[in-house]
Tab-separated table of C-alpha atoms in Angstrom:
chain	number	residue	atom	x	y	z
A	16	UNK	CA	-28.085	3.125	-29.702
A	17	UNK	CA	-28.737	-0.478	-29.173
A	18	UNK	CA	-25.995	-2.691	-30.911
A	19	UNK	CA	-28.083	-5.589	-31.232
A	20	UNK	CA	-29.785	-4.725	-33.895
A	21	UNK	CA	-32.889	-7.958	-33.897
A	22	UNK	CA	-34.180	-10.432	-31.697
A	23	UNK	CA	-33.678	-13.188	-34.143
A	24	UNK	CA	-30.220	-13.896	-34.055
A	25	UNK	CA	-29.585	-16.402	-37.091
A	26	UNK	CA	-27.696	-20.109	-35.499
A	27	UNK	CA	-24.891	-21.492	-36.914
A	28	UNK	CA	-24.237	-26.116	-37.310
A	29	UNK	CA	-21.257	-27.906	-37.333
A	30	UNK	CA	-22.115	-29.213	-40.111
A	31	UNK	CA	-21.979	-26.409	-42.382
A	32	UNK	CA	-18.407	-25.987	-41.633
A	33	UNK	CA	-16.884	-27.867	-44.498
A	34	UNK	CA	-18.925	-26.103	-46.719
A	35	UNK	CA	-18.448	-22.883	-45.614
A	36	UNK	CA	-15.660	-21.506	-48.011
A	37	UNK	CA	-17.228	-22.720	-50.696
A	38	UNK	CA	-20.690	-21.140	-50.187
A	39	UNK	CA	-18.849	-17.533	-48.874
A	40	UNK	CA	-17.465	-17.318	-52.040
A	41	UNK	CA	-19.899	-18.767	-54.438
A	42	UNK	CA	-21.811	-16.128	-52.812
A	43	UNK	CA	-19.781	-13.520	-53.746
A	44	UNK	CA	-19.569	-14.525	-57.155
A	45	UNK	CA	-22.708	-14.906	-58.118
A	46	UNK	CA	-23.101	-11.102	-57.015
A	47	UNK	CA	-20.483	-9.566	-57.879
A	48	UNK	CA	-21.203	-10.571	-62.090
A	49	UNK	CA	-24.656	-9.746	-61.772
A	50	UNK	CA	-24.046	-6.568	-59.971
A	51	UNK	CA	-21.379	-6.682	-63.348
A	52	UNK	CA	-24.211	-7.062	-65.483
A	53	UNK	CA	-26.852	-4.662	-63.922
A	54	UNK	CA	-23.998	-2.038	-63.816
A	55	UNK	CA	-22.626	-2.099	-67.405
A	56	UNK	CA	-26.407	-1.469	-68.111
A	57	UNK	CA	-26.406	2.152	-66.438
A	58	UNK	CA	-22.131	3.100	-67.477
A	59	UNK	CA	-23.546	2.740	-70.634
A	60	UNK	CA	-27.227	4.804	-70.269
A	61	UNK	CA	-25.009	7.811	-69.421
A	62	UNK	CA	-22.424	7.265	-72.247
A	63	UNK	CA	-23.703	5.519	-75.148
A	64	UNK	CA	-27.472	4.658	-74.633
A	65	UNK	CA	-29.855	7.807	-75.786
A	66	UNK	CA	-28.541	8.570	-78.671
A	67	UNK	CA	-28.392	5.136	-79.827
A	68	UNK	CA	-32.451	4.323	-78.634
A	69	UNK	CA	-33.937	7.052	-77.751
A	70	UNK	CA	-32.594	10.055	-80.363
A	71	UNK	CA	-35.473	12.452	-80.969
A	72	UNK	CA	-34.707	16.126	-78.981
A	73	UNK	CA	-31.867	17.852	-77.423
A	74	UNK	CA	-28.743	15.582	-75.687
A	75	UNK	CA	-30.266	16.008	-72.666
A	76	UNK	CA	-34.090	14.468	-73.676
A	77	UNK	CA	-31.948	11.987	-74.872
A	78	UNK	CA	-30.626	11.507	-71.815
A	79	UNK	CA	-33.431	11.501	-69.464
A	80	UNK	CA	-35.214	8.661	-71.386
A	81	UNK	CA	-31.902	6.350	-71.108
A	82	UNK	CA	-31.044	6.865	-66.872
A	83	UNK	CA	-34.720	6.230	-67.142
A	84	UNK	CA	-35.184	2.859	-68.703
A	85	UNK	CA	-32.519	2.599	-65.733
A	86	UNK	CA	-34.196	2.856	-63.292
A	87	UNK	CA	-36.620	1.034	-64.440
A	88	UNK	CA	-34.794	-2.448	-64.093
A	89	UNK	CA	-34.999	-1.055	-60.173
A	90	UNK	CA	-39.052	-0.594	-60.507
A	91	UNK	CA	-39.477	-4.216	-61.501
A	92	UNK	CA	-36.475	-4.991	-58.382
A	93	UNK	CA	-38.790	-5.846	-56.043
A	94	UNK	CA	-40.546	-8.052	-58.171
A	95	UNK	CA	-38.174	-10.104	-58.005
A	96	UNK	CA	-37.855	-9.897	-54.183
A	97	UNK	CA	-41.314	-10.530	-54.239
A	98	UNK	CA	-41.655	-14.370	-56.480
A	99	UNK	CA	-37.539	-15.155	-55.205
A	100	UNK	CA	-38.290	-14.235	-51.710
A	101	UNK	CA	-41.342	-16.841	-51.615
A	102	UNK	CA	-40.537	-19.408	-53.279
A	103	UNK	CA	-37.378	-18.797	-51.195
A	104	UNK	CA	-38.590	-19.085	-47.989
A	105	UNK	CA	-40.566	-22.408	-49.323
A	106	UNK	CA	-38.843	-24.223	-51.748
A	107	UNK	CA	-34.611	-23.565	-50.273
A	108	UNK	CA	-32.332	-19.801	-51.410
A	109	UNK	CA	-30.341	-22.305	-54.005
A	110	UNK	CA	-32.531	-22.421	-56.894
A	111	UNK	CA	-33.161	-18.536	-56.578
A	112	UNK	CA	-30.287	-17.610	-56.903
A	113	UNK	CA	-29.290	-20.619	-59.586
A	114	UNK	CA	-32.958	-18.746	-61.051
A	115	UNK	CA	-32.033	-15.203	-60.306
A	116	UNK	CA	-28.378	-15.659	-62.955
A	117	UNK	CA	-29.655	-17.166	-65.718
A	118	UNK	CA	-32.355	-14.909	-66.057
A	119	UNK	CA	-29.221	-12.257	-65.871
A	120	UNK	CA	-26.996	-13.186	-68.394
A	121	UNK	CA	-29.741	-14.016	-71.555
A	122	UNK	CA	-31.279	-10.081	-69.760
A	123	UNK	CA	-27.495	-8.311	-70.829
A	124	UNK	CA	-26.587	-10.615	-73.399
A	125	UNK	CA	-29.916	-9.503	-75.449
A	126	UNK	CA	-28.624	-6.273	-74.411
A	127	UNK	CA	-25.316	-6.359	-76.496
A	128	UNK	CA	-26.746	-7.922	-79.051
A	129	UNK	CA	-29.896	-5.316	-79.638
A	130	UNK	CA	-30.187	-3.479	-82.902
A	131	UNK	CA	-31.174	0.035	-82.746
A	132	UNK	CA	-33.772	3.049	-82.873
A	133	UNK	CA	-32.375	3.147	-86.513
A	134	UNK	CA	-32.332	-0.360	-87.673
A	135	UNK	CA	-35.740	-1.646	-85.797
A	136	UNK	CA	-37.584	1.852	-85.021
A	137	UNK	CA	-39.283	1.755	-81.829
A	138	UNK	CA	-39.350	-1.924	-81.190
A	139	UNK	CA	-35.722	-1.192	-80.023
A	140	UNK	CA	-36.566	1.818	-77.678
A	141	UNK	CA	-39.063	-1.179	-76.287
A	142	UNK	CA	-37.163	-4.454	-75.828
A	143	UNK	CA	-34.634	-2.105	-74.490
A	144	UNK	CA	-37.394	-1.386	-71.616
A	145	UNK	CA	-38.459	-5.278	-71.027
A	146	UNK	CA	-34.630	-6.960	-71.213
A	147	UNK	CA	-34.527	-4.102	-68.886
A	148	UNK	CA	-36.489	-5.383	-66.792
A	149	UNK	CA	-36.002	-8.880	-66.840
A	150	UNK	CA	-32.307	-6.993	-65.197
A	151	UNK	CA	-34.046	-5.716	-62.634
A	152	UNK	CA	-36.128	-8.628	-61.596
A	153	UNK	CA	-33.285	-10.464	-61.772
A	154	UNK	CA	-30.947	-8.705	-59.560
A	155	UNK	CA	-34.565	-8.042	-57.170
A	156	UNK	CA	-34.271	-12.239	-57.109
A	157	UNK	CA	-30.167	-12.341	-56.472
A	158	UNK	CA	-29.685	-10.341	-53.385
A	159	UNK	CA	-31.468	-12.564	-51.027
A	160	UNK	CA	-30.474	-16.037	-52.243
A	161	UNK	CA	-27.480	-14.947	-51.750
A	162	UNK	CA	-26.485	-13.400	-48.764
A	163	UNK	CA	-28.648	-15.881	-47.022
A	164	UNK	CA	-26.358	-18.567	-48.615
A	165	UNK	CA	-23.473	-16.132	-46.596
A	166	UNK	CA	-25.050	-15.399	-43.689
A	167	UNK	CA	-26.659	-18.769	-42.405
A	168	UNK	CA	-23.581	-20.950	-43.311
A	169	UNK	CA	-21.645	-18.424	-40.833
A	170	UNK	CA	-19.973	-19.441	-37.533
A	171	UNK	CA	-21.541	-17.494	-34.242
A	172	UNK	CA	-20.571	-13.860	-34.062
A	173	UNK	CA	-18.422	-13.513	-37.983
A	174	UNK	CA	-22.262	-13.188	-39.600
A	175	UNK	CA	-21.733	-9.032	-40.688
A	176	UNK	CA	-17.615	-10.626	-42.641
A	177	UNK	CA	-19.966	-13.429	-43.868
A	178	UNK	CA	-22.943	-11.307	-45.755
A	179	UNK	CA	-19.891	-8.777	-46.383
A	180	UNK	CA	-19.172	-11.086	-48.716
A	181	UNK	CA	-22.315	-10.803	-50.631
A	182	UNK	CA	-21.711	-6.296	-50.566
A	183	UNK	CA	-18.646	-6.784	-52.087
A	184	UNK	CA	-20.124	-7.775	-54.900
A	185	UNK	CA	-20.689	-4.214	-55.490
A	186	UNK	CA	-18.125	-2.748	-55.782
A	187	UNK	CA	-16.126	-5.318	-57.058
A	188	UNK	CA	-19.044	-5.385	-59.994
A	189	UNK	CA	-18.319	-1.665	-60.423
A	190	UNK	CA	-14.534	-1.653	-60.694
A	191	UNK	CA	-14.878	-4.356	-63.444
A	192	UNK	CA	-17.752	-2.667	-65.331
A	193	UNK	CA	-15.717	0.032	-65.348
A	194	UNK	CA	-12.888	-1.755	-67.135
A	195	UNK	CA	-14.641	-3.214	-69.576
A	196	UNK	CA	-16.008	-0.035	-70.183
A	197	UNK	CA	-12.196	1.908	-70.408
A	198	UNK	CA	-10.417	-0.668	-71.970
A	199	UNK	CA	-14.271	-0.528	-75.271
A	200	UNK	CA	-12.918	3.045	-75.159
A	201	UNK	CA	-9.688	2.079	-75.017
A	202	UNK	CA	-8.909	-0.334	-77.820
A	203	UNK	CA	-11.928	1.361	-80.365
A	204	UNK	CA	-12.234	4.827	-81.694
A	205	UNK	CA	-15.202	6.480	-80.659
A	206	UNK	CA	-16.695	6.144	-83.554
A	207	UNK	CA	-16.129	2.290	-83.380
A	208	UNK	CA	-16.504	2.471	-79.631
A	209	UNK	CA	-20.886	4.820	-81.102
A	210	UNK	CA	-21.047	1.208	-82.640
A	211	UNK	CA	-19.720	-1.612	-81.625
A	212	UNK	CA	-17.389	-1.658	-78.329
A	213	UNK	CA	-19.774	-0.418	-76.142
A	214	UNK	CA	-21.932	-3.453	-76.858
A	215	UNK	CA	-18.200	-5.821	-75.810
A	216	UNK	CA	-19.013	-5.324	-72.218
A	217	UNK	CA	-22.637	-6.853	-72.639
A	218	UNK	CA	-21.051	-10.211	-74.109
A	219	UNK	CA	-19.207	-10.817	-71.189
A	220	UNK	CA	-22.574	-11.809	-69.527
A	221	UNK	CA	-22.498	-14.950	-71.546
A	222	UNK	CA	-20.020	-16.078	-68.213
A	223	UNK	CA	-22.947	-15.374	-65.870
A	224	UNK	CA	-24.435	-18.958	-66.900
A	225	UNK	CA	-21.969	-20.626	-66.067
A	226	UNK	CA	-21.632	-19.582	-62.801
A	227	UNK	CA	-25.409	-20.455	-62.430
A	228	UNK	CA	-24.781	-24.116	-63.905
A	229	UNK	CA	-21.446	-24.841	-60.870
A	230	UNK	CA	-24.184	-23.148	-57.681
A	231	UNK	CA	-26.390	-25.464	-59.106
A	232	UNK	CA	-24.224	-28.365	-59.121
A	233	UNK	CA	-21.777	-27.863	-56.777
A	234	UNK	CA	-23.795	-25.756	-54.069
A	235	UNK	CA	-25.639	-27.165	-50.650
A	236	UNK	CA	-28.711	-25.354	-49.571
A	237	UNK	CA	-28.255	-23.745	-46.278
A	238	UNK	CA	-28.340	-25.532	-42.777
A	239	UNK	CA	-30.727	-22.256	-41.857
A	240	UNK	CA	-33.648	-23.313	-44.572
A	241	UNK	CA	-33.553	-26.900	-43.950
A	242	UNK	CA	-34.670	-26.261	-40.310
A	243	UNK	CA	-36.874	-24.659	-41.330
A	244	UNK	CA	-38.479	-26.876	-43.556
A	245	UNK	CA	-39.170	-28.635	-41.124
A	246	UNK	CA	-40.983	-26.634	-39.195
A	247	UNK	CA	-42.996	-25.589	-43.085
A	248	UNK	CA	-43.744	-29.771	-42.919
A	249	UNK	CA	-45.234	-29.406	-39.956
A	250	UNK	CA	-46.885	-26.146	-40.959
A	251	UNK	CA	-48.807	-28.103	-43.794
A	252	UNK	CA	-50.640	-30.137	-42.094
A	253	UNK	CA	-52.006	-27.884	-41.021
A	254	UNK	CA	-52.923	-24.327	-41.949
A	255	UNK	CA	-50.298	-23.101	-44.441
A	256	UNK	CA	-49.417	-19.245	-44.519
A	257	UNK	CA	-47.619	-17.454	-47.349
A	258	UNK	CA	-44.336	-15.704	-46.264
A	259	UNK	CA	-45.105	-12.595	-48.181
A	260	UNK	CA	-48.408	-12.677	-46.271
A	261	UNK	CA	-46.598	-12.612	-43.018
A	262	UNK	CA	-45.152	-10.006	-43.151
A	263	UNK	CA	-47.053	-7.634	-45.027
A	264	UNK	CA	-49.661	-8.381	-42.000
A	265	UNK	CA	-47.176	-8.470	-39.329
A	266	UNK	CA	-44.379	-6.786	-40.324
A	267	UNK	CA	-44.219	-4.475	-43.005
A	268	UNK	CA	-42.877	-1.961	-40.561
A	269	UNK	CA	-40.034	-3.120	-40.368
A	270	UNK	CA	-39.604	-3.505	-44.212
A	271	UNK	CA	-40.433	0.168	-44.960
A	272	UNK	CA	-37.503	1.156	-42.083
A	273	UNK	CA	-35.242	-1.109	-43.653
A	274	UNK	CA	-35.564	0.313	-47.218
A	275	UNK	CA	-35.865	3.820	-44.759
A	276	UNK	CA	-32.800	3.363	-43.136
A	277	UNK	CA	-31.298	2.498	-46.718
A	278	UNK	CA	-32.217	4.512	-49.633
A	279	UNK	CA	-29.917	7.161	-48.994
A	280	UNK	CA	-26.762	4.757	-49.318
A	281	UNK	CA	-28.410	3.290	-52.417
A	282	UNK	CA	-28.731	6.627	-53.952
A	283	UNK	CA	-25.862	8.568	-53.294
A	284	UNK	CA	-24.357	5.457	-54.437
A	285	UNK	CA	-25.560	5.970	-57.917
A	286	UNK	CA	-25.378	9.047	-58.260
A	287	UNK	CA	-21.511	8.749	-58.187
A	288	UNK	CA	-21.560	6.045	-60.939
A	289	UNK	CA	-24.798	7.182	-63.258
A	290	UNK	CA	-24.465	11.003	-61.895
A	291	UNK	CA	-21.165	12.764	-61.593
A	292	UNK	CA	-19.859	10.389	-64.846
A	293	UNK	CA	-23.277	11.700	-67.090
A	294	UNK	CA	-22.855	15.574	-65.128
A	295	UNK	CA	-18.908	15.930	-65.644
A	296	UNK	CA	-19.169	14.270	-69.371
A	297	UNK	CA	-21.472	16.518	-70.186
A	298	UNK	CA	-22.417	19.697	-68.339
A	299	UNK	CA	-18.120	20.081	-66.787
A	300	UNK	CA	-16.522	18.920	-70.706
A	301	UNK	CA	-14.616	16.106	-68.581
A	302	UNK	CA	-13.071	13.347	-70.484
A	303	UNK	CA	-15.336	9.843	-69.753
A	304	UNK	CA	-11.630	7.959	-69.327
A	305	UNK	CA	-10.233	9.568	-66.546
A	306	UNK	CA	-13.626	10.219	-64.555
A	307	UNK	CA	-14.176	5.966	-65.404
A	308	UNK	CA	-10.480	5.972	-63.967
A	309	UNK	CA	-11.572	7.955	-60.927
A	310	UNK	CA	-14.518	5.338	-60.562
A	311	UNK	CA	-13.015	2.431	-60.840
A	312	UNK	CA	-10.180	3.830	-58.132
A	313	UNK	CA	-12.249	4.300	-56.323
A	314	UNK	CA	-14.638	1.800	-56.271
A	315	UNK	CA	-11.289	-0.927	-54.861
A	316	UNK	CA	-10.855	1.088	-51.875
A	317	UNK	CA	-14.843	-0.308	-50.795
A	318	UNK	CA	-12.731	-3.910	-51.107
A	319	UNK	CA	-11.007	-3.115	-48.255
A	320	UNK	CA	-13.843	-0.812	-46.374
A	321	UNK	CA	-16.565	-2.881	-46.396
A	322	UNK	CA	-14.825	-5.654	-45.104
A	323	UNK	CA	-13.771	-3.545	-42.355
A	324	UNK	CA	-17.165	-2.038	-41.537
A	325	UNK	CA	-18.521	-5.440	-41.396
A	326	UNK	CA	-16.390	-7.178	-38.717
A	327	UNK	CA	-16.793	-3.714	-36.002
A	328	UNK	CA	-20.326	-4.257	-36.623
A	329	UNK	CA	-20.082	-7.880	-34.904
A	330	UNK	CA	-17.871	-6.724	-32.497
A	331	UNK	CA	-19.501	-3.267	-32.014
A	332	UNK	CA	-22.952	-3.521	-33.591
A	333	UNK	CA	-24.945	-3.675	-36.559
A	334	UNK	CA	-26.569	-0.093	-35.690
A	335	UNK	CA	-24.178	1.747	-34.373
A	336	UNK	CA	-22.447	1.299	-37.184
A	337	UNK	CA	-24.852	0.952	-39.572
A	338	UNK	CA	-25.636	4.809	-38.737
A	339	UNK	CA	-22.100	6.398	-38.242
A	340	UNK	CA	-22.189	6.310	-42.101
A	341	UNK	CA	-25.829	7.588	-42.788
A	342	UNK	CA	-24.780	10.533	-40.504
A	343	UNK	CA	-21.689	10.442	-42.648
A	344	UNK	CA	-22.816	10.767	-45.615
A	345	UNK	CA	-25.147	13.608	-44.542
A	346	UNK	CA	-22.209	15.760	-43.280
A	347	UNK	CA	-20.208	15.458	-46.547
A	348	UNK	CA	-22.733	16.306	-49.370
A	349	UNK	CA	-22.437	19.736	-49.839
A	350	UNK	CA	-18.635	19.545	-50.143
A	351	UNK	CA	-19.101	16.656	-51.897
A	352	UNK	CA	-20.462	18.595	-54.932
A	353	UNK	CA	-17.819	22.171	-54.310
A	354	UNK	CA	-15.442	19.611	-55.231
A	355	UNK	CA	-16.438	18.899	-58.070
A	356	UNK	CA	-17.692	21.592	-59.005
A	357	UNK	CA	-14.270	22.534	-59.456
A	358	UNK	CA	-14.145	19.830	-62.626
A	359	UNK	CA	-10.945	18.952	-61.454
A	360	UNK	CA	-9.451	15.572	-61.878
A	361	UNK	CA	-8.210	15.284	-58.219
A	362	UNK	CA	-10.778	16.570	-56.245
A	363	UNK	CA	-13.364	14.850	-57.973
A	364	UNK	CA	-10.954	11.659	-56.676
A	365	UNK	CA	-10.989	13.129	-53.167
A	366	UNK	CA	-14.713	14.389	-53.342
A	367	UNK	CA	-15.990	10.739	-54.426
A	368	UNK	CA	-13.355	8.709	-52.210
A	369	UNK	CA	-14.205	9.943	-49.361
A	370	UNK	CA	-18.350	9.670	-50.202
A	371	UNK	CA	-17.836	6.589	-51.273
A	372	UNK	CA	-16.287	5.607	-47.156
A	373	UNK	CA	-19.112	6.219	-45.622
A	374	UNK	CA	-20.959	4.572	-48.115
A	375	UNK	CA	-19.159	1.574	-47.756
A	376	UNK	CA	-19.389	1.998	-43.381
A	377	UNK	CA	-22.917	1.059	-43.758
A	378	UNK	CA	-22.935	-1.372	-46.700
A	379	UNK	CA	-20.888	-3.815	-44.792
A	380	UNK	CA	-22.819	-4.677	-42.234
A	381	UNK	CA	-26.093	-4.032	-43.837
A	382	UNK	CA	-26.530	-7.687	-45.237
A	383	UNK	CA	-26.364	-9.040	-41.604
A	384	UNK	CA	-28.097	-6.751	-40.454
A	385	UNK	CA	-31.001	-7.019	-42.239
A	386	UNK	CA	-31.063	-10.923	-42.785
A	387	UNK	CA	-31.556	-10.854	-38.005
A	388	UNK	CA	-34.039	-9.000	-39.149
A	389	UNK	CA	-36.968	-11.664	-39.515
A	390	UNK	CA	-36.862	-15.409	-38.771
A	391	UNK	CA	-35.836	-17.778	-41.273
A	392	UNK	CA	-38.970	-18.876	-43.053
A	393	UNK	CA	-39.466	-15.619	-43.838
A	394	UNK	CA	-36.594	-13.980	-44.068
A	395	UNK	CA	-36.074	-13.965	-47.736
A	396	UNK	CA	-39.159	-12.525	-48.833
A	397	UNK	CA	-38.662	-9.834	-45.324
A	398	UNK	CA	-35.085	-8.689	-46.239
A	399	UNK	CA	-35.655	-8.792	-49.957
A	400	UNK	CA	-38.259	-5.967	-49.897
A	401	UNK	CA	-36.554	-3.953	-47.568
A	402	UNK	CA	-33.785	-3.590	-49.743
A	403	UNK	CA	-35.176	-3.525	-52.849
A	404	UNK	CA	-37.953	-0.574	-51.452
A	405	UNK	CA	-35.046	1.204	-50.746
A	406	UNK	CA	-33.574	0.545	-54.115
A	407	UNK	CA	-36.548	1.670	-56.180
A	408	UNK	CA	-36.900	4.986	-53.499
A	409	UNK	CA	-32.941	5.721	-53.327
A	410	UNK	CA	-31.372	3.920	-56.920
A	411	UNK	CA	-33.429	3.579	-59.482
A	412	UNK	CA	-34.184	7.725	-59.431
A	413	UNK	CA	-31.247	9.327	-58.060
A	414	UNK	CA	-29.380	9.669	-61.177
A	415	UNK	CA	-32.738	10.586	-63.213
A	416	UNK	CA	-33.448	12.975	-59.904
A	417	UNK	CA	-30.053	14.217	-60.243
A	418	UNK	CA	-30.278	15.651	-63.755
A	419	UNK	CA	-34.248	17.020	-63.204
A	420	UNK	CA	-32.341	18.598	-60.674
A	421	UNK	CA	-30.099	20.419	-62.449
A	422	UNK	CA	-32.147	21.276	-65.060
A	423	UNK	CA	-35.109	23.295	-62.842
A	424	UNK	CA	-32.110	24.506	-60.622
A	425	UNK	CA	-28.733	24.872	-62.378
A	426	UNK	CA	-26.790	24.431	-59.526
A	427	UNK	CA	-25.354	20.894	-57.769
A	428	UNK	CA	-26.498	22.055	-54.276
A	429	UNK	CA	-29.682	21.242	-55.014
A	430	UNK	CA	-28.963	18.083	-55.301
A	431	UNK	CA	-27.283	17.472	-51.644
A	432	UNK	CA	-29.715	18.448	-50.165
A	433	UNK	CA	-31.859	15.429	-52.328
A	434	UNK	CA	-28.995	12.830	-49.978
A	435	UNK	CA	-29.283	15.294	-47.056
A	436	UNK	CA	-33.556	14.886	-46.679
A	437	UNK	CA	-32.540	11.196	-47.773
A	438	UNK	CA	-29.481	10.894	-45.029
A	439	UNK	CA	-32.811	12.348	-42.107
A	440	UNK	CA	-34.672	9.450	-43.418
A	441	UNK	CA	-32.137	6.857	-42.642
A	442	UNK	CA	-30.913	8.387	-39.580
A	443	UNK	CA	-35.224	8.540	-38.926
A	444	UNK	CA	-35.315	4.488	-39.584
A	445	UNK	CA	-32.670	2.958	-38.064
A	446	UNK	CA	-33.435	5.328	-35.248
A	447	UNK	CA	-36.616	3.219	-34.708
A	448	UNK	CA	-35.590	0.503	-34.952
A	449	UNK	CA	-32.933	0.875	-32.377
A	450	UNK	CA	-35.698	1.280	-30.405
A	451	UNK	CA	-37.457	-2.035	-31.437
A	452	UNK	CA	-33.805	-3.940	-30.859
A	453	UNK	CA	-33.729	-2.155	-27.432
A	454	UNK	CA	-37.552	-3.163	-26.347
A	455	UNK	CA	-37.439	-6.719	-27.332
C-alpha cells in the first residue's frame, strides 16, 4: 500500500515552535477530560443506570434501554462535528474547543445531579437522554478542535506523534473513569454505591470548566488556521463557500471512506470497555471490581502503544500502520471471545490486552491521517465528519448490538462475526484511500 495517505500535507512554521509544548499539553488535557466525562456514562450504563432510570421490565430490557441512551450520545456527535466544523473552519479551532469543553462539563455535572425515576418519574429518563445528547454534541465538537490544535502546530515529519497526544486522551479517560468508579465502589457499600456513589464520577466534570478557561486565555490559534483566514478573507470579496457544502459536493466519498475505515476500531473499543463489562458481570457472574481493574490495566498499555504506532506512521506511512491494526482486529475477534467465555480473569486480561494492542496500532496514526485528507479551510469539518460517522456506525451501536446478538444467538461468536464484518469494511475503505493517495 502507498505510504503517503494524502496529497494535502500540513505545513509547519517556525512561529509556532515556542507554543508547541503548551498547545500539545492543552490538547491532550482537553481530550482526556472530555473522554473521561463521556466514558463515565458508559460504565454507569453497564452498572446502574438501567435499574435507576429504566426500572420496568427485565434486567436485560433495562440494560438495553441504558445502552440505547448511551448510543444516543453517538447519534448526536455528527451534529457537534458539523456545527463546530463549520464554525471552526471559519472562526478558529480554539473557540470551538472551549465551547465543547464547557458544554461537556455542564452536561456531565447535570447527570451527576439528576434525580432518578423513583423520584421524578418519566422525567428522569427524558432528562437523562437530553443530557446524553449534550455530551454527544460536545465530544463531536471537541475531537476536531483538539486534534487540529496538535497537528497544525506539529513540526514537519512529526504530525503523527503530535496527533497521538490527542488520541492518548481516550486511554487516559478510560483509566481515570475506571479508577474513579473503582474508588467509589471501594469506599461505599453496594447500597450506597447504587444510591449516591455512582454520582461522584460525574461531578468531577466540574473541573472541565477550569480547563476550558485556561485554553481560552492561554492558548493561541494555530498558524495554519491564520493562513487559511487570509484565504477566507479573500473569498469573502467574491462568492463565499460553506465548508460543509464543499465537503458534501466534492469530498463526501473521502468522508465516508474515513468513517468506514475507523468504525471497526471504535466498535471494538466500546465492546471492550462497556459491552464486555456488562457481559462478564451479568452473564458470566464475574465481579465488577476485578473486571474494571483489568480494563484499567489494559488501557494503561495504550499510553505506550498509541504514540509508538504514531511515530512509526511518521516513518513508514499512515495507511500501512493503520491497515496492520485493522488486520489484527479481524484475526483476533474469535480468540478474543473464546478467552472471555472461560470466565477466567487471567484469560479476560490476555484477550482484551491483545485486542487493545491492535486498536492502538490503528488509533495512533488516525488523527494525522484524517487531518491530511483535507485542506485547512475544510479540515475541521471533513475530519470531524469522518470520525463521527465511524462513532455512530461503530461505537454508538456496538454495546447495544452486542446485547442483541447475545440474546438472539446465545453465543459470543456472533459478536466476533460482527467485529470481523466491520474489519472487512475497514480494509476495503483503507485500500481505496491508499489507491487515491497513490494516484495523486
